Short mmCIF file of C-alpha atoms and ligand atoms in Angstrom, two decimals:
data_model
loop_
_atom_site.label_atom_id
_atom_site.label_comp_id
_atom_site.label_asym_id
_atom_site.label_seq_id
_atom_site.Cartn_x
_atom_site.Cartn_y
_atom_site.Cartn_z
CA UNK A 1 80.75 103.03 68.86
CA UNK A 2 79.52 105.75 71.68
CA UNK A 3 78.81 103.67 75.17
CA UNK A 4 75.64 103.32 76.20
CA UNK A 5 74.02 105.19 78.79
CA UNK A 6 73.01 104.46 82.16
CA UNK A 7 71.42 106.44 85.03
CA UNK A 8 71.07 105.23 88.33
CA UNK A 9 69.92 107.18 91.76
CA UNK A 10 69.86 106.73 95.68
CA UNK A 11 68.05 108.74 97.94
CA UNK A 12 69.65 110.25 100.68
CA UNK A 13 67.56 108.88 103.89
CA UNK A 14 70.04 107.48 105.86
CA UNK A 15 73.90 106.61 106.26
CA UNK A 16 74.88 104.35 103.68
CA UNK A 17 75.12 100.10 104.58
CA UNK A 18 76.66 97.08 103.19
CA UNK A 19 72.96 96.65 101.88
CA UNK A 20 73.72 99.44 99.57
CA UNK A 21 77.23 97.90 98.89
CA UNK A 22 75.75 94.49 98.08
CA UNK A 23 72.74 95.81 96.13
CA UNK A 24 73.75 98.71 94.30
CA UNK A 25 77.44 100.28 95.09
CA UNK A 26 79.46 97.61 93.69
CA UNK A 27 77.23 96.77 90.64
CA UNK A 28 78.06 100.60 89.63
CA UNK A 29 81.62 100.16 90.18
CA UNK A 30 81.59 97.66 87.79
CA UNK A 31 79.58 99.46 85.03
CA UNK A 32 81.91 102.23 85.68
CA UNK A 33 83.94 100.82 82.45
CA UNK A 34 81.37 99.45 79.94
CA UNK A 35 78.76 102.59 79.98
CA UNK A 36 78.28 106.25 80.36
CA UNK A 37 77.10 106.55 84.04
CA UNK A 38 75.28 109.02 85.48
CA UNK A 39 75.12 108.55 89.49
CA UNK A 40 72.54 111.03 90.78
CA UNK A 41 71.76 111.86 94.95
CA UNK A 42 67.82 111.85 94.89
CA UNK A 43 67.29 114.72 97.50
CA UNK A 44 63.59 115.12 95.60
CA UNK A 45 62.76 111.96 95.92
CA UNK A 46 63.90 111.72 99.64
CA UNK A 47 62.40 114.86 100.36
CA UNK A 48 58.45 113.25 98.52
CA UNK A 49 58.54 111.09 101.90
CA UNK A 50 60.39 113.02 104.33
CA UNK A 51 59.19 116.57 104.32
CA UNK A 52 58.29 116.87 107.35
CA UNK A 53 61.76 116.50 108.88
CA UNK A 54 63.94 118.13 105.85
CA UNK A 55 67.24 118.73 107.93
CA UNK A 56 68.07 115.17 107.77
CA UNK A 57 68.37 115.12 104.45
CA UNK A 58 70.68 117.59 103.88
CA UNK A 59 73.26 116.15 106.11
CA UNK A 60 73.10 112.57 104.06
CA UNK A 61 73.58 113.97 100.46
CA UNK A 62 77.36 114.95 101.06
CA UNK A 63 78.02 111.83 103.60
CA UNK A 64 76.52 109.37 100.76
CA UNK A 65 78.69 111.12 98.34
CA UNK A 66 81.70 110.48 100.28
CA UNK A 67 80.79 107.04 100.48
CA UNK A 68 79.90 106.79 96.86
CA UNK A 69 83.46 107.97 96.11
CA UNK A 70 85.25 105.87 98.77
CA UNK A 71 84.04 102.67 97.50
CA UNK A 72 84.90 103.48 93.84
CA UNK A 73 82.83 105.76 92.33
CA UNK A 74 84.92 107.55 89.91
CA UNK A 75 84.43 110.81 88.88
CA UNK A 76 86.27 110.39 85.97
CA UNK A 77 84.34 108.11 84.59
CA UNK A 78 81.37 108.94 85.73
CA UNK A 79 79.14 111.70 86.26
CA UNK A 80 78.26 112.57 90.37
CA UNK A 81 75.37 114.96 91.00
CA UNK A 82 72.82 116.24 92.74
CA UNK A 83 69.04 116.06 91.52
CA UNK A 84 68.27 119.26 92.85
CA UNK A 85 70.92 121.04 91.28
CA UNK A 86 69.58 120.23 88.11
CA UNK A 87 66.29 121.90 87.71
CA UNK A 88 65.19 120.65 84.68
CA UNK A 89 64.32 117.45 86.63
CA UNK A 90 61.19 119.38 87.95
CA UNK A 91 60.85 120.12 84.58
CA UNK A 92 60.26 117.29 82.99
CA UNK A 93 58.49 115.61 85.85
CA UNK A 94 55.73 118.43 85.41
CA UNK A 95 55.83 117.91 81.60
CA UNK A 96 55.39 113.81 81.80
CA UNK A 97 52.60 114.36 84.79
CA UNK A 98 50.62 116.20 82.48
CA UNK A 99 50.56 112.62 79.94
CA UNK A 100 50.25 110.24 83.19
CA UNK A 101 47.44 108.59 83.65
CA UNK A 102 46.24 108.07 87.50
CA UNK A 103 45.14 104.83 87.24
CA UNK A 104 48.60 103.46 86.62
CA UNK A 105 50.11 105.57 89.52
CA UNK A 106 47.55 104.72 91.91
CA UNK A 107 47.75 101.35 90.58
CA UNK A 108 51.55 100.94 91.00
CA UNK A 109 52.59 98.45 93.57
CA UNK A 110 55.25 100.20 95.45
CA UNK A 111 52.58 103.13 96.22
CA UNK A 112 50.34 100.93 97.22
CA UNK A 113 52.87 99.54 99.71
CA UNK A 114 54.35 102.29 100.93
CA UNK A 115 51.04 103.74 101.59
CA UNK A 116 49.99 100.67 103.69
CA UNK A 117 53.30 100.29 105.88
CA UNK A 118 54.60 103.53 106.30
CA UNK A 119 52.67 104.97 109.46
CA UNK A 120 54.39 107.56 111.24
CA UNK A 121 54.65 109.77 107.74
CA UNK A 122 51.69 111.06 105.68
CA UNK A 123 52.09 109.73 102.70
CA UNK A 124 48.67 110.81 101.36
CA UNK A 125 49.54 113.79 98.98
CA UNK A 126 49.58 114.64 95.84
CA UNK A 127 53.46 114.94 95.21
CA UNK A 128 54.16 111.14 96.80
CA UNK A 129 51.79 109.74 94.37
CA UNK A 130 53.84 111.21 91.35
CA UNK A 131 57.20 109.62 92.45
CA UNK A 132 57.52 107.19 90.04
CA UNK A 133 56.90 110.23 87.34
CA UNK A 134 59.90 112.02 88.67
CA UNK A 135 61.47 108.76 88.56
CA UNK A 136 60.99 108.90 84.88
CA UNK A 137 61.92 112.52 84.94
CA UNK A 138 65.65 111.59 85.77
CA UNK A 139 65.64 108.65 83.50
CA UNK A 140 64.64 110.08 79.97
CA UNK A 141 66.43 113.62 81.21
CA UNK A 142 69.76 112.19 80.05
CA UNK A 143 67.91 109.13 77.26
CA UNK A 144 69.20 106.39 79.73
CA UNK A 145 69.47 103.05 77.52
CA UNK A 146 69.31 100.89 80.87
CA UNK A 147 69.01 101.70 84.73
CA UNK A 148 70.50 99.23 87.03
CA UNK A 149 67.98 99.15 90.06
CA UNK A 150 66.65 96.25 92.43
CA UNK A 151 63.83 94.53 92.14
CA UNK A 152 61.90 96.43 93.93
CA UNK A 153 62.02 99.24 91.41
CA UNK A 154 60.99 97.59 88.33
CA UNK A 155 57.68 98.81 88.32
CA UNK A 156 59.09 102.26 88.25
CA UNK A 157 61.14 100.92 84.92
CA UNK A 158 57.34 99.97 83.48
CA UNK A 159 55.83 103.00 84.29
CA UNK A 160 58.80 104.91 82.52
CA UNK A 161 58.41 102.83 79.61
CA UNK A 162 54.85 103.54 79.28
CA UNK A 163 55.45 107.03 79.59
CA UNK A 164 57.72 106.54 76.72
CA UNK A 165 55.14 105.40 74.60
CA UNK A 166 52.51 107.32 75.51
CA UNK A 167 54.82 110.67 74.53
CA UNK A 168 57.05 109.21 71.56
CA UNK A 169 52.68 108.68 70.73
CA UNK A 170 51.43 111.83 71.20
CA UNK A 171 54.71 113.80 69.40
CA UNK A 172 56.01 111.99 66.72
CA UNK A 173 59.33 113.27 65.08
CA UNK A 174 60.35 112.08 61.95
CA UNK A 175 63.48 110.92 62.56
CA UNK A 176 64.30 108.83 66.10
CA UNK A 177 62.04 109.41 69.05
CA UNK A 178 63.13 111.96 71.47
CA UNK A 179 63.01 109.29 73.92
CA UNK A 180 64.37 105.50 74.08
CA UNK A 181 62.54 102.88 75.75
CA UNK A 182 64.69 102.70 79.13
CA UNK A 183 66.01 98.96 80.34
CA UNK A 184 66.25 97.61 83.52
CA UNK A 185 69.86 95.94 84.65
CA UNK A 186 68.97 93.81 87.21
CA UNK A 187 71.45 93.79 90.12
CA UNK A 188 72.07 89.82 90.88
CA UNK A 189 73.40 89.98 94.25
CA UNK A 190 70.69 88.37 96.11
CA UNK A 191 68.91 90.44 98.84
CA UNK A 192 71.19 91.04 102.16
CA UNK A 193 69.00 91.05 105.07
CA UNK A 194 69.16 93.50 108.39
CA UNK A 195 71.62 91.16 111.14
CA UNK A 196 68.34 90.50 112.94
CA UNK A 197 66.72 88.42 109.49
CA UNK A 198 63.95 91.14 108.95
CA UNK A 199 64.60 93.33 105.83
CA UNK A 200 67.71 95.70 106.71
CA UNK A 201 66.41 98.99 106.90
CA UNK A 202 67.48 102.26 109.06
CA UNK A 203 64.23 102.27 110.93
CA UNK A 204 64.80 99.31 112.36
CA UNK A 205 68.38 99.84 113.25
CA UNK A 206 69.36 96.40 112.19
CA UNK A 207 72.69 97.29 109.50
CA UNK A 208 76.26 97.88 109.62
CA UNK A 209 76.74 101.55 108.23
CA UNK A 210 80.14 101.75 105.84
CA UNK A 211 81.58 104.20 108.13
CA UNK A 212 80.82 101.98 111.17
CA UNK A 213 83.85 101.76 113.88
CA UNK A 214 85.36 98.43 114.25
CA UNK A 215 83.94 97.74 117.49
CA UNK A 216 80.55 98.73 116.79
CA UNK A 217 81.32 95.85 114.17
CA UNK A 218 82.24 93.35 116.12
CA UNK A 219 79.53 93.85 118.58
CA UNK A 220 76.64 94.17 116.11
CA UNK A 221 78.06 90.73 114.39
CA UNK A 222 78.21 89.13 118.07
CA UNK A 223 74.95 89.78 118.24
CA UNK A 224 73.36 87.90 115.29
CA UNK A 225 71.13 85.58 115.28
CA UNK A 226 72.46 81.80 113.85
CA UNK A 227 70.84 78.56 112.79
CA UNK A 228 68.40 78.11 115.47
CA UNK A 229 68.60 74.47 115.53
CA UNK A 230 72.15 74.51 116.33
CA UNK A 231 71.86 74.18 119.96
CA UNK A 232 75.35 72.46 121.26
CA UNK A 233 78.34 73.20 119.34
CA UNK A 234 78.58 69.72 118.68
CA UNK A 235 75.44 69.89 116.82
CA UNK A 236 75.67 69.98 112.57
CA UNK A 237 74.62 73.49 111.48
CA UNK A 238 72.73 74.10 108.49
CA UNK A 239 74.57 76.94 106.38
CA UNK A 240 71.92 77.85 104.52
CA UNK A 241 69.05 78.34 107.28
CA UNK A 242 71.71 80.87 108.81
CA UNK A 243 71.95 84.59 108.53
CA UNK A 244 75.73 84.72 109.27
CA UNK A 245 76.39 82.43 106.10
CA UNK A 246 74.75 84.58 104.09
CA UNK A 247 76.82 87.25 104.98
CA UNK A 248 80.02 85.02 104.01
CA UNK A 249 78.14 84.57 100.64
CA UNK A 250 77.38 88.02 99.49
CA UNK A 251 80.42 89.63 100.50
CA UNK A 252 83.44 86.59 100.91
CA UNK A 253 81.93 83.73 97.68
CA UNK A 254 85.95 82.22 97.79
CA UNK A 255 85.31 81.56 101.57
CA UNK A 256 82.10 79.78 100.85
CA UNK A 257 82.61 76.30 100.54
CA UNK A 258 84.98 76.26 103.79
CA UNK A 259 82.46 78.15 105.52
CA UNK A 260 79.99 75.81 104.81
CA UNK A 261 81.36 72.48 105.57
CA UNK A 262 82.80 73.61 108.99
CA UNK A 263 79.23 74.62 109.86
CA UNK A 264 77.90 71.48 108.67
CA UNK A 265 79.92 68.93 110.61
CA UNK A 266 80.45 71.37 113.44
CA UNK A 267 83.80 72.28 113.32
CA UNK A 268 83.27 75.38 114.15
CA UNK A 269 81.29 77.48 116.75
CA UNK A 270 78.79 79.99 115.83
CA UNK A 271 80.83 82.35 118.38
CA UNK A 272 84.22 81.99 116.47
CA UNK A 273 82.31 82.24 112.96
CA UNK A 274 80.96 85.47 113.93
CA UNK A 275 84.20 86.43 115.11
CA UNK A 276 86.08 85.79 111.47
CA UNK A 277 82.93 87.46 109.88
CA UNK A 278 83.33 90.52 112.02
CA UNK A 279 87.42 90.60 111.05
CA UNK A 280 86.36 90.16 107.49
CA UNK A 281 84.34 93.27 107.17
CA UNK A 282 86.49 95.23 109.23
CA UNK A 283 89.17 94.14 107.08
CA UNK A 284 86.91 94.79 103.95
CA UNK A 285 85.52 97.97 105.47
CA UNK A 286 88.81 99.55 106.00
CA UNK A 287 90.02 100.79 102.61
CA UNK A 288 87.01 102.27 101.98
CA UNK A 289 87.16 104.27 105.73
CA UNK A 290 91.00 105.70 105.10
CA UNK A 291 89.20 106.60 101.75
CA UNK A 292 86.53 108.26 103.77
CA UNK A 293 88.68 110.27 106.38
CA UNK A 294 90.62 111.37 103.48
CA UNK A 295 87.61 113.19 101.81
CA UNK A 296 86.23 114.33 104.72
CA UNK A 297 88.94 116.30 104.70
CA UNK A 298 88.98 117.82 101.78
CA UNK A 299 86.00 119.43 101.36
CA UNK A 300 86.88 121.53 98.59
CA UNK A 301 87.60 118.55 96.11
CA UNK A 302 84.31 116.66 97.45
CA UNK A 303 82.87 119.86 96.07
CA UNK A 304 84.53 120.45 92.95
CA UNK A 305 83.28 117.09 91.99
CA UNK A 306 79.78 118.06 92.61
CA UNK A 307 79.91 121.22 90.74
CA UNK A 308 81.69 119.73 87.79
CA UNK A 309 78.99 116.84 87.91
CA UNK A 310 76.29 119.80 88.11
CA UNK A 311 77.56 120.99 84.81
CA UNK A 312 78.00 117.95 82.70
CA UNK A 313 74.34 117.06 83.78
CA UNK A 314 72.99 120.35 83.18
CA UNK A 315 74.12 120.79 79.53
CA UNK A 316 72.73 116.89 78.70
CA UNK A 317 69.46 117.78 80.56
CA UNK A 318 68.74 121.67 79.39
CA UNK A 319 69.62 120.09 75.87
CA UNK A 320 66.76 117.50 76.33
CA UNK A 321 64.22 120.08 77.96
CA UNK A 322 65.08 122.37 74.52
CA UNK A 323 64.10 119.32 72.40
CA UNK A 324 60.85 118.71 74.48
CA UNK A 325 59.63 122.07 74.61
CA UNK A 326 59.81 122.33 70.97
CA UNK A 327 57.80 119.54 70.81
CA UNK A 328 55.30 120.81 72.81
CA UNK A 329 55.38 124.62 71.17
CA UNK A 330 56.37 125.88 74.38
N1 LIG B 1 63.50 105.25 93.53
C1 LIG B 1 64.89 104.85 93.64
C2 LIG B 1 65.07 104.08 94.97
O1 LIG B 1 64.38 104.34 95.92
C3 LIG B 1 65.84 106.03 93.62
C4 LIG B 1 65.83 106.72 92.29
C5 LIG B 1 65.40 107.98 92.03
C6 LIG B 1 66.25 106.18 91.05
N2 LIG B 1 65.55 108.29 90.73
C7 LIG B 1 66.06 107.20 90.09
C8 LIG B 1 66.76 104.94 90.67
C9 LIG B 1 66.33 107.00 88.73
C10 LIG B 1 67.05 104.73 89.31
C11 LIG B 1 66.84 105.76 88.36
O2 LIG B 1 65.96 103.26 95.04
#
């Protein structure tokens, strides 16, 4: 039987952190074997927020790439590419816009979050509204059966599948719908939080980038905050009121249960925990930097990939667009 499909996409904001390692990298690794992937840079997307300052997106796409690839990301398994490479993405997202209704975009929760915490951008146009439509765009492009996201992006899945309905609806084909009803694959890992406890994010500076030098490690981890209660090292520390353990837990589960009962009868120091944390990812880290180096240095096969992933998208996608088209006697 053919695999099923999946689609997934970051955008390319920012240098890529264990938050993206925990939440999404490694769940794709693993997915690598059981489905058809299709891993796509979202430079549109990125771009729907952050078009005022373009030139730092460029920079990202390749760097995230490397990263992608450095962790595991196999290109041959899985398709690599670039959303704006692939035009028929704009495509489709004008095609679906013209079936949207606004209430449900304006209505959508992470639009009406964004809008209220995101300041120092105008966020107030016309394009930002329509992200999760472009959202769909990628999805049904390539008939996705599932889309591993986070939980913050299942209201994006909704929207798609509404979308779905609304079209399969409006253009009926006698045979099977042009487009299948796209499932969410919750990632499990539980959220990893920025080393100062607020949500990690790059604005405020608070994550350990994959390509970050040992030191930088060691220091940021220093810095952490702990169990506040834990005063004197002779005090008992409570694991699971501490930021540190939940590093140990996301990214070291075997070391769990140690971790946890040293804490708790105090047979260990914050300091000294931090400092086997910090040797841990630097240890965990390291693979995936001699992976890194190594790429970075060959730019032509980082870009062979690309182009080959260009082309395995482009013939699913312009094969979709055909399809849609002649549903719409265009
Ligand atoms: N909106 C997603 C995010 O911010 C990125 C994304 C764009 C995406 N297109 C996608 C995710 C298609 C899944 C499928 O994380």
């Amino acid at each position: 039987m053919a695999k099923k499909r999946i689609l997934s996409g970051m955008r390319p904001t920012g240098k890529l952190h264990l938050g993206h390692l925990a939440g999404a990298l490694n769940n794709w690794i693993k997915l690598q074997d059981e489905y058809d992937c299709y891993f796509m840079v979202a430079d549109w997307h990125a771009l729907m927020s952050e078009y005022e300052n373009p030139e730092n997106i460029k920079a990202n796409i390749l760097d995230n790439v490397v990263d992608w690839l450095s962790c595991g990301i196999n290109p041959d398994k899985s398709v690599i590419f670039i959303q704006s490479e692939v035009p028929e993405h704009l495509e489709l997202f004008f095609i679906l816009s013209l079936i949207t209704p606004l209430g449900l975009l304006e209505r959508c929760p992470t639009y009406k979050e964004q809008l209220r915490e995101i300041s120092n951008r105008n966020l107030s146009t016309y394009g930002f509204l329509g992200y999760p439509v472009l959202q769909a765009a990628d999805i049904l492009l390539y008939k996705a059966d599932s889309v591993p996201v986070g939980e913050d992006q299942l209201p994006h899945l909704e929207l798609t599948r509404q979308i779905v309905r609304k079209f399969n609806h409006l253009y009926p084909v006698k045979k099977e719908n042009v487009f299948p009803e796209p499932k969410a694959l919750l990632t499990e890992t539980p959220r990893l939080m920025g080393l100062d406890g607020r949500k990690m994010s790059k604005s405020y500076n608070n994550y350990i980038a994959l390509s970050e030098e040992p030191e930088v490690i060691r220091k940021k981890i220093q810095n952490m905050f702990t169990d506040p209660e834990r005063i004197r090292l002779t005090d008992p520390g409570h694991p699971h009121k501490c930021n540190v353990f939940s590093y140990y837990s996301v990214f070291f589960p075997e070391m769990k249960p140690e971790t946890e009962k040293r804490c708790s009868k105090s047979a260990i120091g914050c300091t000294d925990c931090k400092k086997e944390l910090a040797a841990k990812i630097i240890g965990l880290l390291a693979p995936i930097q001699e992976n890194r180096n190594a790429l970075l240095k060959d730019k032509k096969r980082l870009l062979d990939i690309l182009s080959a992933g260009k082309i395995k998208a482009s013939s699913v996608a312009s094969k979709t667009i055909s399809e849609v088209k002649e549903l719409l006697k265009i």
